[in-house]
Coordinates of C-alpha atoms in Angstrom, one line a residue:
Chain A
X1 CA -17.7 27.1 24.3
X2 CA -15.0 24.5 24.5
X3 CA -14.2 23.2 27.9
X4 CA -11.1 21.0 27.8
X5 CA -12.0 19.4 31.1
X6 CA -15.2 17.8 29.7
X7 CA -15.6 14.0 30.2
X8 CA -16.8 11.9 27.4
X9 CA -16.9 8.2 26.7
X10 CA -15.4 6.6 23.6
X11 CA -16.6 3.1 22.9
X12 CA -15.2 0.6 20.5
X13 CA -17.9 -2.1 19.6
X14 CA -16.1 -4.8 17.7
X15 CA -17.1 -8.2 16.4
X16 CA -15.1 -10.1 19.1
X17 CA -14.5 -7.5 21.9
X18 CA -15.8 -4.1 23.2
X19 CA -13.8 -1.4 24.9
X20 CA -15.1 1.7 26.6
X21 CA -13.2 4.5 28.1
X22 CA -13.8 7.7 29.9
X23 CA -11.8 10.3 28.1
X24 CA -10.7 13.8 29.2
X25 CA -8.7 15.7 26.6
X26 CA -5.9 13.4 25.6
X27 CA -6.2 11.4 28.7
X28 CA -7.9 8.0 29.1
X29 CA -9.3 8.2 32.7
X30 CA -10.7 4.7 33.0
X31 CA -11.0 1.8 30.7
X32 CA -13.0 -1.5 30.6
X33 CA -12.9 -4.3 28.0
X34 CA -15.3 -7.3 27.6
X35 CA -15.9 -10.0 25.0
X36 CA -18.7 -9.1 22.6
X37 CA -20.4 -12.4 22.7
X38 CA -22.5 -11.7 19.6
X39 CA -23.7 -15.2 19.6
X40 CA -25.9 -14.5 22.6
X41 CA -28.0 -12.0 20.6
X42 CA -28.3 -8.2 20.5
X43 CA -30.0 -7.8 24.0
X44 CA -27.1 -9.6 25.7
X45 CA -24.7 -7.5 24.0
X46 CA -26.6 -4.3 24.8
X47 CA -26.5 -5.4 28.6
X48 CA -22.8 -5.9 28.3
X49 CA -22.3 -2.5 26.7
X50 CA -24.2 -0.8 29.5
X51 CA -22.2 -2.6 32.1
X52 CA -19.0 -1.6 30.6
X53 CA -20.2 2.1 30.5
X54 CA -21.3 1.9 34.1
X55 CA -17.9 0.4 35.1
X56 CA -15.9 3.1 33.5
X57 CA -18.0 5.9 34.9
X58 CA -17.7 4.5 38.3
X59 CA -13.9 3.8 37.9
X60 CA -13.4 7.4 36.9
X61 CA -15.0 8.4 40.1
X62 CA -17.8 10.1 38.3
X63 CA -21.6 9.7 37.8
X64 CA -23.6 9.5 34.5
X65 CA -24.4 13.3 34.9
X66 CA -20.7 14.1 34.6
X67 CA -20.4 12.6 31.1
X68 CA -21.3 14.8 28.2
X69 CA -22.0 11.9 25.8
X70 CA -21.0 8.6 24.6
X71 CA -19.4 8.3 21.1
X72 CA -19.8 4.7 19.9
X73 CA -17.7 3.3 17.1
X74 CA -19.5 0.5 15.3
X75 CA -18.5 -1.7 12.5
X76 CA -20.7 -1.6 9.4
X77 CA -23.3 0.8 8.0
X78 CA -25.5 2.8 10.4
X79 CA -28.0 5.6 10.2
X80 CA -26.2 8.3 12.2
X81 CA -29.1 10.6 12.7
X82 CA -31.5 8.0 13.9
X83 CA -28.8 6.1 15.9
X84 CA -29.6 2.7 14.2
X85 CA -27.1 0.0 13.2
X86 CA -28.4 -0.9 9.8
X87 CA -26.7 -4.2 9.2
X88 CA -23.7 -5.5 11.0
X89 CA -23.1 -9.1 9.9
X90 CA -20.4 -10.0 12.4
X91 CA -22.6 -8.9 15.3
X92 CA -25.9 -10.1 14.0
X93 CA -27.5 -6.7 14.3
X94 CA -30.1 -5.6 11.7
X95 CA -32.0 -2.3 12.1
X96 CA -31.0 -2.2 15.7
X97 CA -31.9 1.2 17.4
X98 CA -29.0 1.1 19.7
X99 CA -29.2 4.9 20.4
X100 CA -32.5 4.7 21.8
X101 CA -32.2 1.4 23.7
X102 CA -28.8 2.0 25.1
X103 CA -29.7 5.6 26.0
X104 CA -32.5 4.4 28.3
X105 CA -30.2 2.0 30.0
X106 CA -27.4 4.4 30.9
X107 CA -29.0 7.9 30.8
X108 CA -26.3 9.4 28.6
X109 CA -26.7 10.8 25.1
X110 CA -25.2 8.5 22.4
X111 CA -23.8 9.2 19.0
X112 CA -22.7 6.6 16.4
X113 CA -19.5 6.6 14.4
X114 CA -18.0 4.2 11.9
X115 CA -15.1 2.5 13.7
X116 CA -12.5 3.0 11.0
X117 CA -13.5 6.7 10.8
X118 CA -13.1 6.9 14.6
X119 CA -9.6 5.3 14.4
X120 CA -8.5 7.5 11.5
X121 CA -9.7 10.6 13.4
X122 CA -7.9 9.5 16.7
X123 CA -4.5 9.0 14.8
X124 CA -5.1 12.4 13.1
X125 CA -5.8 14.2 16.3
X126 CA -3.4 12.5 18.7
X127 CA -1.3 10.0 16.8
X128 CA 0.5 9.8 13.5
X129 CA -1.4 12.7 11.8
X130 CA -1.2 15.4 14.5
X131 CA -1.0 18.9 13.1
X132 CA -2.1 18.0 9.5
X133 CA -5.3 18.7 7.7
X134 CA -5.8 16.2 5.0
X135 CA -5.3 12.6 6.2
X136 CA -6.3 9.2 4.9
X137 CA -6.3 6.1 7.2
X138 CA -6.2 2.7 5.6
X139 CA -6.5 -0.4 7.8
X140 CA -6.0 -3.8 6.0
X141 CA -7.4 -6.6 7.9
X142 CA -10.2 -9.0 7.4
X143 CA -11.4 -6.3 4.9
X144 CA -9.7 -2.9 4.4
X145 CA -11.2 0.0 6.4
X146 CA -10.8 3.5 5.3
X147 CA -11.1 6.9 7.0
X148 CA -10.8 10.3 5.5
X149 CA -10.0 13.6 7.2
X150 CA -10.4 16.6 4.8
X151 CA -9.7 20.3 5.8
X152 CA -9.3 19.1 9.4
X153 CA -12.6 17.3 9.7
X154 CA -13.8 13.7 9.4
X155 CA -15.5 13.4 6.0
X156 CA -18.8 11.4 6.4
X157 CA -20.6 12.1 3.1
X158 CA -24.3 12.6 2.4
X159 CA -25.6 9.8 4.6
X160 CA -22.7 9.2 7.0
X161 CA -21.1 6.3 5.3
X162 CA -18.3 7.7 3.3
X163 CA -14.8 6.1 3.2
X164 CA -15.4 2.7 1.8
X165 CA -12.0 2.8 0.2
X166 CA -11.7 -1.1 0.5
X167 CA -14.5 -1.4 -2.0
X168 CA -12.8 0.8 -4.6
X169 CA -12.5 -1.4 -7.8
X170 CA -8.9 -1.3 -9.0
X171 CA -9.1 -4.2 -11.2
X172 CA -12.4 -4.4 -13.2
X173 CA -13.6 -7.9 -13.4
X174 CA -10.8 -9.1 -11.1
X175 CA -10.8 -11.4 -8.0
X176 CA -14.1 -11.9 -6.2
X177 CA -14.7 -9.7 -3.2
X178 CA -16.7 -10.4 0.0
X179 CA -19.2 -7.8 -1.2
X180 CA -20.1 -9.9 -4.2
X181 CA -18.4 -7.6 -6.7
X182 CA -15.0 -8.1 -8.4
X183 CA -11.5 -6.4 -8.2
X184 CA -12.3 -4.4 -5.0
X185 CA -9.1 -3.2 -3.3
X186 CA -9.9 -5.3 -0.3
X187 CA -10.2 -8.4 -2.5
X188 CA -6.6 -7.9 -3.6
X189 CA -4.9 -6.4 -0.7
X190 CA -6.6 -7.3 2.6
X191 CA -5.2 -9.9 5.0
X192 CA -7.9 -12.1 3.9
X193 CA -6.6 -11.9 0.3
X194 CA -3.0 -12.6 1.6
X195 CA -4.3 -15.5 3.6
X196 CA -6.0 -17.1 0.6
X197 CA -3.0 -16.9 -1.6
X198 CA -0.6 -18.0 1.1
X199 CA -2.6 -21.1 2.2
X200 CA -2.8 -22.2 -1.5
X201 CA 0.9 -21.8 -2.0
X202 CA 1.9 -23.4 1.2
X203 CA -0.5 -26.3 0.7
X204 CA 1.0 -26.8 -2.9
X205 CA 4.4 -27.2 -1.2
X206 CA 5.7 -23.9 -2.4
X207 CA 6.4 -22.5 1.2
X208 CA 7.6 -25.3 3.5
X209 CA 8.5 -23.1 6.5
X210 CA 5.1 -21.5 6.4
X211 CA 3.4 -24.8 6.0
X212 CA 5.2 -26.0 9.1
X213 CA 3.8 -23.2 11.0
X214 CA 0.2 -23.0 9.7
X215 CA -0.4 -26.0 7.6
X216 CA -3.3 -26.1 5.3
X217 CA -5.9 -24.4 7.7
X218 CA -6.9 -21.0 6.3
X219 CA -7.8 -19.8 9.8
X220 CA -4.2 -20.0 10.9
X221 CA -3.1 -17.6 8.3
X222 CA -3.0 -14.6 10.5
X223 CA -0.7 -11.6 10.1
X224 CA 2.1 -13.2 12.3
X225 CA 2.4 -15.9 9.7
X226 CA 3.6 -13.4 7.0
X227 CA 6.1 -12.0 9.5
X228 CA 7.5 -15.5 10.1
X229 CA 7.8 -16.0 6.3
X230 CA 9.9 -13.0 6.0
X231 CA 12.3 -14.4 8.8
X232 CA 12.6 -17.7 6.9
X233 CA 13.0 -15.7 3.6
X234 CA 10.3 -17.7 2.0
X235 CA 10.1 -16.5 -1.4
X236 CA 6.7 -17.7 -2.5
X237 CA 5.1 -15.8 0.5
X238 CA 7.2 -12.7 0.2
X239 CA 6.0 -12.7 -3.5
X240 CA 2.4 -12.8 -2.3
X241 CA 3.0 -10.0 0.2
X242 CA 4.8 -7.8 -2.3
X243 CA 2.0 -8.2 -4.8
X244 CA -0.6 -7.4 -2.2
X245 CA 1.2 -4.3 -1.0
X246 CA 1.5 -3.2 -4.7
X247 CA -2.2 -3.3 -4.9
X248 CA -2.6 -1.4 -1.7
X249 CA -0.4 1.2 -3.2
X250 CA -2.5 1.4 -6.3
X251 CA -5.6 2.1 -4.1
X252 CA -3.5 4.9 -2.3
X253 CA -2.4 6.4 -5.6
X254 CA -6.2 6.6 -6.5
X255 CA -6.6 8.4 -3.2
X256 CA -3.8 10.8 -4.0
X257 CA -5.2 11.7 -7.4
X258 CA -8.7 12.3 -6.0
X259 CA -8.0 13.8 -2.6
X260 CA -4.6 15.4 -2.9
X261 CA -3.8 14.5 0.7
X262 CA -0.8 15.1 2.9
X263 CA -0.6 11.8 4.7
X264 CA -1.5 8.2 4.8
X265 CA -1.7 6.4 8.0
X266 CA -1.5 2.6 7.7
X267 CA -2.6 0.4 10.4
X268 CA -4.1 -3.1 11.3
X269 CA -2.5 -6.5 11.9
X270 CA -0.5 -6.9 8.7
X271 CA 1.0 -3.4 9.1
X272 CA 1.7 -4.0 12.8
X273 CA 3.4 -7.3 12.1
X274 CA 5.5 -6.4 8.9
X275 CA 6.0 -2.8 9.8
X276 CA 8.4 -0.7 7.6
X277 CA 8.8 -3.5 5.0
X278 CA 5.2 -3.5 4.1
X279 CA 4.7 0.4 4.5
X280 CA 7.8 0.8 2.2
X281 CA 6.3 -1.6 -0.4
X282 CA 3.0 0.2 -0.4
X283 CA 4.6 3.6 -0.5
X284 CA 6.7 2.7 -3.5
X285 CA 3.7 1.5 -5.4
X286 CA 1.7 4.5 -4.5
X287 CA 4.4 6.8 -5.9
X288 CA 4.6 4.8 -9.1
X289 CA 0.9 4.9 -9.8
X290 CA -0.1 8.5 -8.6
X291 CA 0.4 11.7 -10.5
X292 CA 3.8 13.0 -9.5
X293 CA 2.7 16.7 -9.0
X294 CA 0.1 15.2 -6.3
X295 CA 2.2 12.4 -4.8
X296 CA 5.6 14.3 -4.3
X297 CA 4.5 15.9 -0.9
X298 CA 2.5 12.9 0.4
X299 CA 3.9 10.9 3.3
X300 CA 3.1 7.4 4.5
X301 CA 3.5 6.4 8.1
X302 CA 2.3 3.6 10.5
X303 CA -0.4 4.1 13.0
X304 CA 0.8 4.9 16.5
X305 CA -2.0 4.5 18.9
X306 CA -3.0 0.8 18.4
X307 CA -6.5 0.1 20.0
X308 CA -6.7 3.5 21.6
X309 CA -7.1 5.1 18.3
X310 CA -10.8 4.2 17.9
X311 CA -11.7 5.1 21.6
X312 CA -9.8 8.4 21.4
X313 CA -11.0 9.2 17.9
X314 CA -14.6 8.4 18.8
X315 CA -14.3 10.7 21.9
X316 CA -12.7 13.6 20.1
X317 CA -15.1 13.5 17.3
X318 CA -17.8 14.1 19.9
X319 CA -15.7 16.8 21.6
X320 CA -14.7 18.6 18.4
X321 CA -18.1 18.5 16.6
X322 CA -20.0 19.7 19.6
X323 CA -17.5 22.5 20.1
X324 CA -17.6 23.8 16.4
Chain B
X1 CA -20.7 41.0 3.9
X2 CA -22.1 39.5 0.7
X3 CA -23.2 42.1 -1.8
X4 CA -25.2 40.4 -4.6
X5 CA -24.7 43.1 -6.9
X6 CA -20.9 42.7 -7.0
X7 CA -19.3 42.3 -10.4
X8 CA -16.7 39.6 -11.0
X9 CA -15.1 38.2 -14.2
X10 CA -15.2 34.5 -14.9
X11 CA -12.6 33.4 -17.4
X12 CA -12.3 30.1 -19.2
X13 CA -8.8 29.7 -20.7
X14 CA -8.9 26.6 -22.9
X15 CA -6.4 25.0 -25.3
X16 CA -8.3 26.2 -28.4
X17 CA -10.5 29.1 -27.2
X18 CA -10.8 31.6 -24.3
X19 CA -14.0 33.2 -23.0
X20 CA -14.4 35.9 -20.5
X21 CA -17.5 37.2 -18.9
X22 CA -18.5 39.9 -16.5
X23 CA -20.9 38.1 -14.0
X24 CA -23.3 39.6 -11.6
X25 CA -25.1 37.1 -9.5
X26 CA -26.7 34.4 -11.9
X27 CA -26.4 36.9 -14.8
X28 CA -23.8 37.1 -17.5
X29 CA -23.6 40.8 -18.2
X30 CA -21.0 40.7 -21.0
X31 CA -19.1 38.1 -22.8
X32 CA -16.2 37.8 -25.2
X33 CA -14.6 34.9 -26.8
X34 CA -11.3 34.6 -28.9
X35 CA -9.0 31.9 -30.1
X36 CA -6.3 31.0 -27.6
X37 CA -3.6 30.8 -30.3
X38 CA -1.2 28.9 -28.0
X39 CA 1.2 28.5 -31.0
X40 CA 2.1 32.0 -30.8
X41 CA 3.6 31.7 -27.3
X42 CA 2.6 32.8 -23.7
X43 CA 3.1 36.5 -24.3
X44 CA 0.6 36.6 -27.2
X45 CA -1.8 34.6 -25.2
X46 CA -1.4 36.8 -22.3
X47 CA -2.1 40.0 -24.5
X48 CA -5.2 38.3 -25.9
X49 CA -6.5 37.4 -22.4
X50 CA -6.0 41.0 -21.3
X51 CA -7.9 42.3 -24.5
X52 CA -10.8 40.0 -23.7
X53 CA -11.0 41.3 -20.2
X54 CA -10.9 44.9 -21.2
X55 CA -13.6 44.2 -23.8
X56 CA -16.0 42.6 -21.3
X57 CA -15.6 45.4 -18.8
X58 CA -16.1 48.0 -21.3
X59 CA -19.1 46.2 -22.9
X60 CA -20.6 46.0 -19.4
X61 CA -20.4 49.8 -19.1
X62 CA -18.0 49.4 -16.3
X63 CA -14.2 50.1 -15.3
X64 CA -11.6 48.0 -13.9
X65 CA -12.3 49.5 -10.4
X66 CA -15.9 48.1 -10.6
X67 CA -14.6 44.6 -10.9
X68 CA -13.8 42.8 -7.5
X69 CA -11.7 40.2 -9.2
X70 CA -11.0 37.8 -12.1
X71 CA -11.4 34.0 -11.4
X72 CA -9.5 32.3 -14.2
X73 CA -10.1 28.7 -14.9
X74 CA -7.1 27.0 -16.4
X75 CA -6.5 23.5 -17.7
X76 CA -3.8 21.5 -15.8
X77 CA -1.8 21.9 -12.6
X78 CA -1.2 25.2 -11.1
X79 CA -0.1 26.7 -7.8
X80 CA -3.1 28.5 -6.5
X81 CA -1.4 30.6 -3.9
X82 CA 1.4 31.8 -6.1
X83 CA -0.8 32.2 -9.1
X84 CA 1.4 30.1 -11.4
X85 CA 0.5 27.8 -14.1
X86 CA 2.9 24.9 -13.5
X87 CA 2.6 22.9 -16.6
X88 CA -0.1 23.1 -19.3
X89 CA 1.0 21.0 -22.3
X90 CA -1.7 22.1 -24.6
X91 CA -1.0 25.7 -24.0
X92 CA 2.8 25.3 -23.9
X93 CA 2.9 27.2 -20.5
X94 CA 5.5 26.1 -17.9
X95 CA 5.8 27.8 -14.6
X96 CA 4.1 30.8 -16.1
X97 CA 3.2 33.5 -13.4
X98 CA 0.0 34.5 -14.9
X99 CA -1.5 36.1 -11.9
X100 CA 1.3 38.7 -11.5
X101 CA 1.8 39.3 -15.3
X102 CA -1.8 39.6 -16.1
X103 CA -2.5 41.4 -12.9
X104 CA -0.1 44.2 -14.1
X105 CA -1.9 44.4 -17.5
X106 CA -5.4 44.7 -16.3
X107 CA -5.2 46.2 -12.8
X108 CA -7.6 43.6 -11.3
X109 CA -6.9 40.9 -8.7
X110 CA -6.7 37.4 -10.2
X111 CA -7.3 33.9 -8.7
X112 CA -6.8 30.6 -10.5
X113 CA -9.0 27.7 -10.7
X114 CA -9.0 24.3 -12.3
X115 CA -11.3 24.4 -15.2
X116 CA -13.3 21.2 -14.3
X117 CA -13.4 22.3 -10.8
X118 CA -15.0 25.6 -12.1
X119 CA -17.3 23.7 -14.3
X120 CA -18.5 21.3 -11.5
X121 CA -19.1 24.3 -9.2
X122 CA -21.1 26.1 -11.8
X123 CA -23.4 23.3 -12.3
X124 CA -23.6 22.8 -8.6
X125 CA -24.6 26.4 -7.8
X126 CA -26.6 27.3 -10.9
X127 CA -27.3 24.3 -12.9
X128 CA -27.9 20.5 -12.4
X129 CA -26.9 20.5 -8.8
X130 CA -28.8 23.4 -7.4
X131 CA -29.7 22.8 -3.7
X132 CA -27.6 19.8 -3.0
X133 CA -24.3 19.5 -0.9
X134 CA -22.3 16.5 -2.2
X135 CA -21.9 16.6 -5.9
X136 CA -19.3 15.0 -8.3
X137 CA -18.9 16.2 -11.8
X138 CA -17.3 14.0 -14.6
X139 CA -16.6 15.2 -18.0
X140 CA -15.3 12.5 -20.4
X141 CA -13.5 14.3 -23.3
X142 CA -9.9 14.0 -24.6
X143 CA -9.4 13.0 -21.0
X144 CA -11.8 12.7 -18.1
X145 CA -12.0 15.8 -15.8
X146 CA -13.5 15.5 -12.4
X147 CA -14.6 18.0 -9.8
X148 CA -15.9 17.4 -6.2
X149 CA -18.1 19.4 -4.1
X150 CA -18.4 18.2 -0.5
X151 CA -20.5 19.7 2.2
X152 CA -21.4 22.5 -0.3
X153 CA -17.9 23.6 -1.0
X154 CA -15.5 22.8 -3.8
X155 CA -12.9 20.3 -2.5
X156 CA -9.4 21.3 -3.6
X157 CA -7.0 19.1 -1.4
X158 CA -3.7 20.0 0.3
X159 CA -2.1 21.8 -2.6
X160 CA -5.2 22.7 -4.8
X161 CA -5.1 19.9 -7.3
X162 CA -7.6 17.3 -6.0
X163 CA -10.2 15.8 -8.2
X164 CA -8.1 13.9 -10.7
X165 CA -10.8 11.3 -10.9
X166 CA -9.7 10.5 -14.6
X167 CA -6.5 9.1 -13.2
X168 CA -8.1 6.6 -10.9
X169 CA -6.8 3.3 -11.8
X170 CA -9.8 0.9 -12.2
X171 CA -7.9 -1.9 -14.1
X172 CA -4.5 -2.4 -12.6
X173 CA -1.9 -3.0 -15.5
X174 CA -4.7 -2.3 -18.0
X175 CA -4.6 0.0 -21.1
X176 CA -2.0 2.6 -21.4
X177 CA -3.1 6.1 -20.3
X178 CA -1.7 9.3 -21.7
X179 CA -0.2 9.9 -18.1
X180 CA 2.1 6.9 -18.8
X181 CA 0.4 4.7 -16.3
X182 CA -2.0 1.8 -16.9
X183 CA -5.6 1.2 -16.5
X184 CA -6.8 4.8 -15.4
X185 CA -10.4 5.6 -15.9
X186 CA -9.6 8.0 -18.7
X187 CA -7.6 5.3 -20.5
X188 CA -10.8 3.2 -20.6
X189 CA -13.7 5.6 -20.8
X190 CA -12.6 8.9 -22.3
X191 CA -13.6 10.1 -25.7
X192 CA -10.1 9.4 -26.8
X193 CA -10.4 5.7 -25.7
X194 CA -13.6 5.4 -27.5
X195 CA -12.0 6.9 -30.6
X196 CA -9.1 4.5 -30.4
X197 CA -11.4 1.5 -30.4
X198 CA -13.8 2.9 -33.0
X199 CA -11.2 3.8 -35.6
X200 CA -9.6 0.3 -35.3
X201 CA -13.0 -1.5 -35.6
X202 CA -14.2 0.7 -38.6
X203 CA -10.9 0.3 -40.3
X204 CA -11.2 -3.6 -39.9
X205 CA -14.5 -3.5 -41.8
X206 CA -16.6 -4.0 -38.7
X207 CA -18.5 -0.7 -38.8
X208 CA -19.2 0.2 -42.5
X209 CA -21.5 3.1 -41.8
X210 CA -19.1 4.6 -39.4
X211 CA -16.3 4.1 -41.8
X212 CA -18.3 5.9 -44.5
X213 CA -18.5 9.0 -42.2
X214 CA -15.1 9.0 -40.6
X215 CA -12.8 6.6 -42.6
X216 CA -9.7 5.6 -40.8
X217 CA -8.6 9.1 -39.6
X218 CA -8.4 8.9 -35.9
X219 CA -8.9 12.7 -35.7
X220 CA -12.3 12.4 -37.3
X221 CA -13.6 10.2 -34.5
X222 CA -15.3 13.0 -32.6
X223 CA -18.3 12.6 -30.3
X224 CA -20.8 13.0 -33.2
X225 CA -19.5 9.9 -34.9
X226 CA -20.7 7.8 -31.9
X227 CA -24.2 9.4 -32.1
X228 CA -24.2 8.7 -35.9
X229 CA -23.3 5.0 -35.2
X230 CA -26.4 4.6 -32.9
X231 CA -28.6 6.1 -35.7
X232 CA -27.3 3.3 -37.9
X233 CA -27.6 0.7 -35.2
X234 CA -23.9 -0.1 -35.8
X235 CA -23.3 -2.9 -33.4
X236 CA -19.5 -2.9 -33.3
X237 CA -19.5 0.8 -32.2
X238 CA -22.4 0.4 -30.0
X239 CA -20.5 -2.3 -28.0
X240 CA -17.5 0.0 -27.8
X241 CA -19.7 2.8 -26.3
X242 CA -21.3 0.3 -23.9
X243 CA -18.2 -1.0 -22.7
X244 CA -16.8 2.5 -22.2
X245 CA -19.8 3.7 -20.3
X246 CA -19.6 0.5 -18.1
X247 CA -16.0 1.5 -17.1
X248 CA -17.2 5.1 -16.4
X249 CA -19.8 3.5 -14.2
X250 CA -17.1 1.5 -12.3
X251 CA -15.2 4.9 -11.8
X252 CA -18.5 6.4 -10.5
X253 CA -19.1 3.4 -8.2
X254 CA -15.7 4.0 -6.7
X255 CA -16.6 7.6 -6.0
X256 CA -19.8 6.4 -4.5
X257 CA -18.2 4.1 -2.1
X258 CA -15.5 6.8 -1.1
X259 CA -17.6 10.0 -1.1
X260 CA -21.2 8.9 -0.4
X261 CA -22.4 11.7 -2.7
X262 CA -25.9 12.7 -3.6
X263 CA -25.5 13.4 -7.3
X264 CA -23.3 12.8 -10.3
X265 CA -23.3 15.4 -13.1
X266 CA -22.0 14.1 -16.4
X267 CA -20.9 16.5 -19.2
X268 CA -18.6 16.9 -22.1
X269 CA -18.9 16.0 -25.9
X270 CA -19.8 12.4 -25.5
X271 CA -22.6 13.0 -23.0
X272 CA -24.0 15.9 -25.0
X273 CA -24.1 13.9 -28.3
X274 CA -25.3 10.7 -26.8
X275 CA -27.5 12.0 -24.0
X276 CA -29.6 9.8 -21.9
X277 CA -28.6 6.6 -23.8
X278 CA -25.0 7.1 -22.4
X279 CA -26.0 8.4 -19.0
X280 CA -28.4 5.4 -18.5
X281 CA -25.5 2.9 -19.4
X282 CA -23.1 4.7 -16.9
X283 CA -25.8 4.8 -14.3
X284 CA -26.6 1.2 -14.6
X285 CA -23.0 0.2 -14.2
X286 CA -22.5 2.5 -11.2
X287 CA -25.4 0.7 -9.5
X288 CA -24.1 -2.7 -10.2
X289 CA -20.5 -1.8 -8.9
X290 CA -21.3 0.4 -5.8
X291 CA -22.3 -0.8 -2.4
X292 CA -26.1 -0.6 -2.4
X293 CA -26.5 1.1 0.9
X294 CA -24.4 4.0 -0.6
X295 CA -25.8 4.0 -4.2
X296 CA -29.4 3.8 -3.6
X297 CA -30.0 7.6 -3.0
X298 CA -27.6 8.8 -5.6
X299 CA -28.8 10.4 -8.8
X300 CA -27.2 10.8 -12.2
X301 CA -28.0 13.7 -14.5
X302 CA -26.6 15.5 -17.5
X303 CA -24.9 18.9 -17.1
X304 CA -27.2 21.9 -18.0
X305 CA -25.1 24.9 -18.6
X306 CA -22.8 24.0 -21.4
X307 CA -19.8 26.3 -21.8
X308 CA -21.3 28.8 -19.3
X309 CA -20.7 26.3 -16.4
X310 CA -16.9 27.1 -16.1
X311 CA -17.5 30.8 -16.5
X312 CA -20.2 30.9 -13.9
X313 CA -18.6 28.4 -11.6
X314 CA -15.2 30.3 -11.6
X315 CA -17.1 33.6 -10.9
X316 CA -19.2 32.1 -8.1
X317 CA -16.2 30.4 -6.4
X318 CA -14.7 33.8 -6.2
X319 CA -18.0 35.3 -4.9
X320 CA -18.7 32.6 -2.4
X321 CA -15.2 32.1 -1.0
X322 CA -14.6 35.7 -0.5
X323 CA -17.9 36.0 1.2
X324 CA -17.4 33.1 3.7

């Protein structure tokens, strides 16, 4: 039976930071954040995770026995059943049995989730997607993460790794993607793709205001640079953003035609910095490229919960799926 | 409670022919086929449907009261709840309330299904997909129909029209599609796309054996022509088939990355005529374009049930969903 007062831990294990939180219903009772420090190796990361968990349990005035479970959102492919992180390049983890090792350290049951799936589920349950049943989350950043809620449940696929919308090919034989293939959505519409184009344009003298801010250093081309370019009405960069958003809209249109969803939730750095400007561009392209009888009822909104989406989503996946 | 002895009618309403059948479990008890005759208008088609239904009920030795329901597979978008065929160009139906009108004529409850969804479900339940849970059907023909079974159930989406995999854009700004957009999978990998390329190549003198069979008449470029071209080892046409199958594989790869399925079932005229040759080409391309950790367990097979897939799938959707 569902007990709304149950405590669970939502955990967001990222490449640069980790956040853990004790969650009760919609409420975050306690929270703790640390640097991931992946360069120190898996054992050090594991110890830090355990320490974050112990901290949030203590700060909530609880003991391990009060917590029903930990739902850990991880980046990259994992074996959900066995609790193994298969391969996570930006953490340096390979075939890492985190469920078993961490379980021993903290004495609480652990389940793994894909981080973007957790974020999408959080927005669906408690954020921008409340009350709907068919929701797709898209988070352009270094890559493009995707999460899919169908019939009110997270869709995981046969082996738990569904939702790689960023690797949908929308331009056969197009731009090279980080995955080694060509023309993937994320090769055309991620923040990385934007940064590539922008650093080249600025370095070629086509965007002086942007060059003044970020120069020719690719690493400085973060999401904020694009917001700045809009303030300076820097046409070369605006063109790049518009083309990129148009591609995102093509990816969204493909999802419309396949999934017949009610809502897209867009999040991540680019969306946060450019807001409605970017969302409107993507939405317009989605409507131009999707079948009309499928797109007419679809809405497109910004994510609402920021970092909490992953924590809350992970926690609620555990609550909801144990309840069902 | 599920009664395995229940009788239902599966009905396949196509652009050129209609087939109805009384179905009991896996068995087709009686069957009747007529030309659709869409050129005579909706009322005439409706009368013919009613006559097919009355025939199969009578031939099964039953009366209308013995039939639990009719599950009618229709081409094109429809409003499932209201039982209206919204727009079906090749039947000339627009906002046609078939559920109400036909219900009055035959005295049996009617539900509508998309024909490709029904075909995919039929293969999933009784054909090539038996025993699995995550299955995608793709049927290249005039267009490319798609059907999606997730977690053992047909996925219909928010308004019942999910699964338009043929209109997934895989080459942004690519070849013109019948839907008016560019670069859709069906613009690149349908039989129509094959025929366009082949008639041009043959007419330009690049495929003499094919020209001898089909000349320069586009309408003669049916699926059999491509099988003939393989027999004559006609390189220009084989190249066209290979390119087309490669595109189909890209569309399949996108489905792998998004859905994490177990199986693809390929059907339709091209697949039937070219068989393993074509399926292997598509599979090879799928594996080259999908993320490896998602594609490695996926199988690709030919459909097994032919025309019966739609009849049986429609019937079983009704049986299963009323049972659940």
